[in-house]
């Protein structure tokens, strides 16, 4: 009996490993819509022929395939036209057949032991067939040098494939840091490998203008260089600068070379020329284009700057149109990205020319002036046969009629645009901002902030919003954004971009219902071998577990859940301060915490690699008692002060208009920029227990309870939430919220959760 069971175990193990091997043969990223595994394989040898049928482009793809495999294999395959429509022995055929069904990029691929056949009704599909064959071949095929003793085999398979979205992009900010031509080409190579079809080239910024414009030579001489660069993180410590001149730009010839290089890989380059904001570098070169006339400097640190193109000056439009004429001449793309994001209105509100323009155009506020600006540029580009894309701020003050919107502040802007019948590209910072940390920030090189794991990127469903099927059709695709404030080196760009961009490629390509993160992560491990040969500096660490709360706060006890971010890893933890190992307690279900301690947890993968250590503090809270009486009136007393504030304490001291608000909110009387609020009253608590508060604001805010500061969300920043838990006795508590808005976006919210963790309707508990 024992022998029999041993035998059974052996068979099961064998079968299991056999299965694994089979699935390992098709490590395609993105994974095809339909794949049927077949027995056997085809081996490319010196007498294999590469044939083609169809337009000149089919010859081009066949030749590109032959050229691709030559360096590693040493094979110089003959490329020739064919009349035959089917699979031919020892041939790799690329057939363009107009009678086939399918969207652009769709293709069929058959590999048998005799040969390979790719069919498509369009050359892009043939090219993607080539990319699939490439990924099915041994990773060594990526080598630029001859690789000996390797069989150039392709496993037998039948694939029917098509992209889910027509726009699958990756962006690169070359304004904050400048990257060499070779790197741009490598970036494009990687897009092609992953069947992405747009390279969004973010060419102008406050910190540098990166494209030669013949009519305005000072853009290259002056705007392309800054005197020095901020050292470290903008938000941390005293600001220091490196004292080194930094910059560079692409000549028009170089930019054309990139356009051609991308076109050869069926990739469109969409250039972005930022306007009306993020323009300080251009103003440094041509100060007459700003509201004040300067002087201006190319920015040497990050952020949003108030110096923007003057909207009242005709010269600005002449300049931008001249620039765009040269841009259109270099970039054949139907779309031109005109930015439109983060444009503070402070200068416009004070500028006589802008005021005059507002009056003449009937703009009721500066947002409408921005809308006028974008409309005007759109009109110019439309007249030249091009369409604009803008960041979601272009919704403010009214969308230009034919604009496509890139939704970056989450998905709201995108949905709004889709509802208005505009096309949308989803690039939400919640899922697709590759400048965010992908692992424990303390263990990673400096990044802008955030926390965005591979699995979170992968989980994004562009269609999961509140849109009707008809509206959802306006979502034409997805894009990852790579902002480079904190990425001075190409290698580091790659580290931040890959493999998260692989996940974006798959989100853009594969139907949501077919996506499977675990299978994706397993395929990636094999895909990494290809990256190794290509010299891609990808991120590959075992990810720390994520905690259900950042800090465990409790009265008697609380639960902490851990979530696994690594695939096939086990989680271990300690609560005695020691570093967890695979000998520590295995995490199986939520940890109950009854005493103050630090929970430390790690993930350990099947290869024995450990993640960084996650640390979560557990803190016992003592009850606070309310010191006030309930107010007579609902809501809060509000003081609205206008002026420039940099800190909440300044708002506290300022004089202002007296109003009443029903909730913690910005009253409708408030202007768009430069004001402060002080909201005061009492909060009534009906039951003893643990309450959670989340104070969100853009810019700074503070929450006081019982005259004590409990949440400090002060300073200039975008929408950030800060949280606190408090153990409150039944009673009435004095409450005060301070807030200021200093330009750019605006927002203020206080959320409160009760003892059961349910959201409370805060306004019902407020009085004054
Ligand atoms: C916001 S996304 C920006 C960029 C920054 C980025 C940093 C967008 C349209 N504007 O200027 O680089 O955040 O994450």
Coordinates of C-alpha atoms and ligand atoms in Angstrom, one line a residue, residues 173 176 202 205 272 274 278 303 341-342 391 393 408 433 435-436 448 481 483-485, ligand 1:
X173 CA 8.1 63.2 -18.9
X176 CA 11.8 67.3 -15.4
X202 CA 5.7 65.1 -22.6
X205 CA 7.6 71.7 -18.6
X272 CA 2.6 67.3 -25.6
X274 CA 1.9 72.2 -22.2
X278 CA 3.6 74.4 -16.8
X303 CA 5.4 71.7 -8.2
X341 CA -3.5 70.8 -16.3
X342 CA -2.6 72.6 -13.1
X391 CA -5.7 66.6 -19.0
X393 CA -8.8 70.2 -16.1
X408 CA -5.7 61.7 -14.4
X433 CA 1.0 56.7 -12.0
X435 CA 6.1 57.6 -10.4
X436 CA 4.4 56.2 -7.2
X448 CA 7.3 61.3 -5.4
X481 CA 2.2 58.0 -16.9
X483 CA 6.5 61.7 -14.3
X484 CA 10.2 62.1 -13.7
X485 CA 10.7 64.7 -11.0
Ligands
LIG1 C1 0.5 65.9 -11.6 S1 -0.7 64.5 -14.1 C2 0.9 66.4 -12.8 C3 2.4 66.4 -13.2 C4 3.2 65.8 -12.0 C5 2.5 64.6 -11.5 C6 3.3 63.9 -10.4 C7 -0.7 66.0 -14.5 C8 -1.5 66.3 -15.6 N1 0.1 66.9 -13.8 O1 2.8 67.6 -13.5 O2 4.4 65.5 -12.5 O3 1.3 65.0 -10.9 O4 2.7 62.7 -10.0

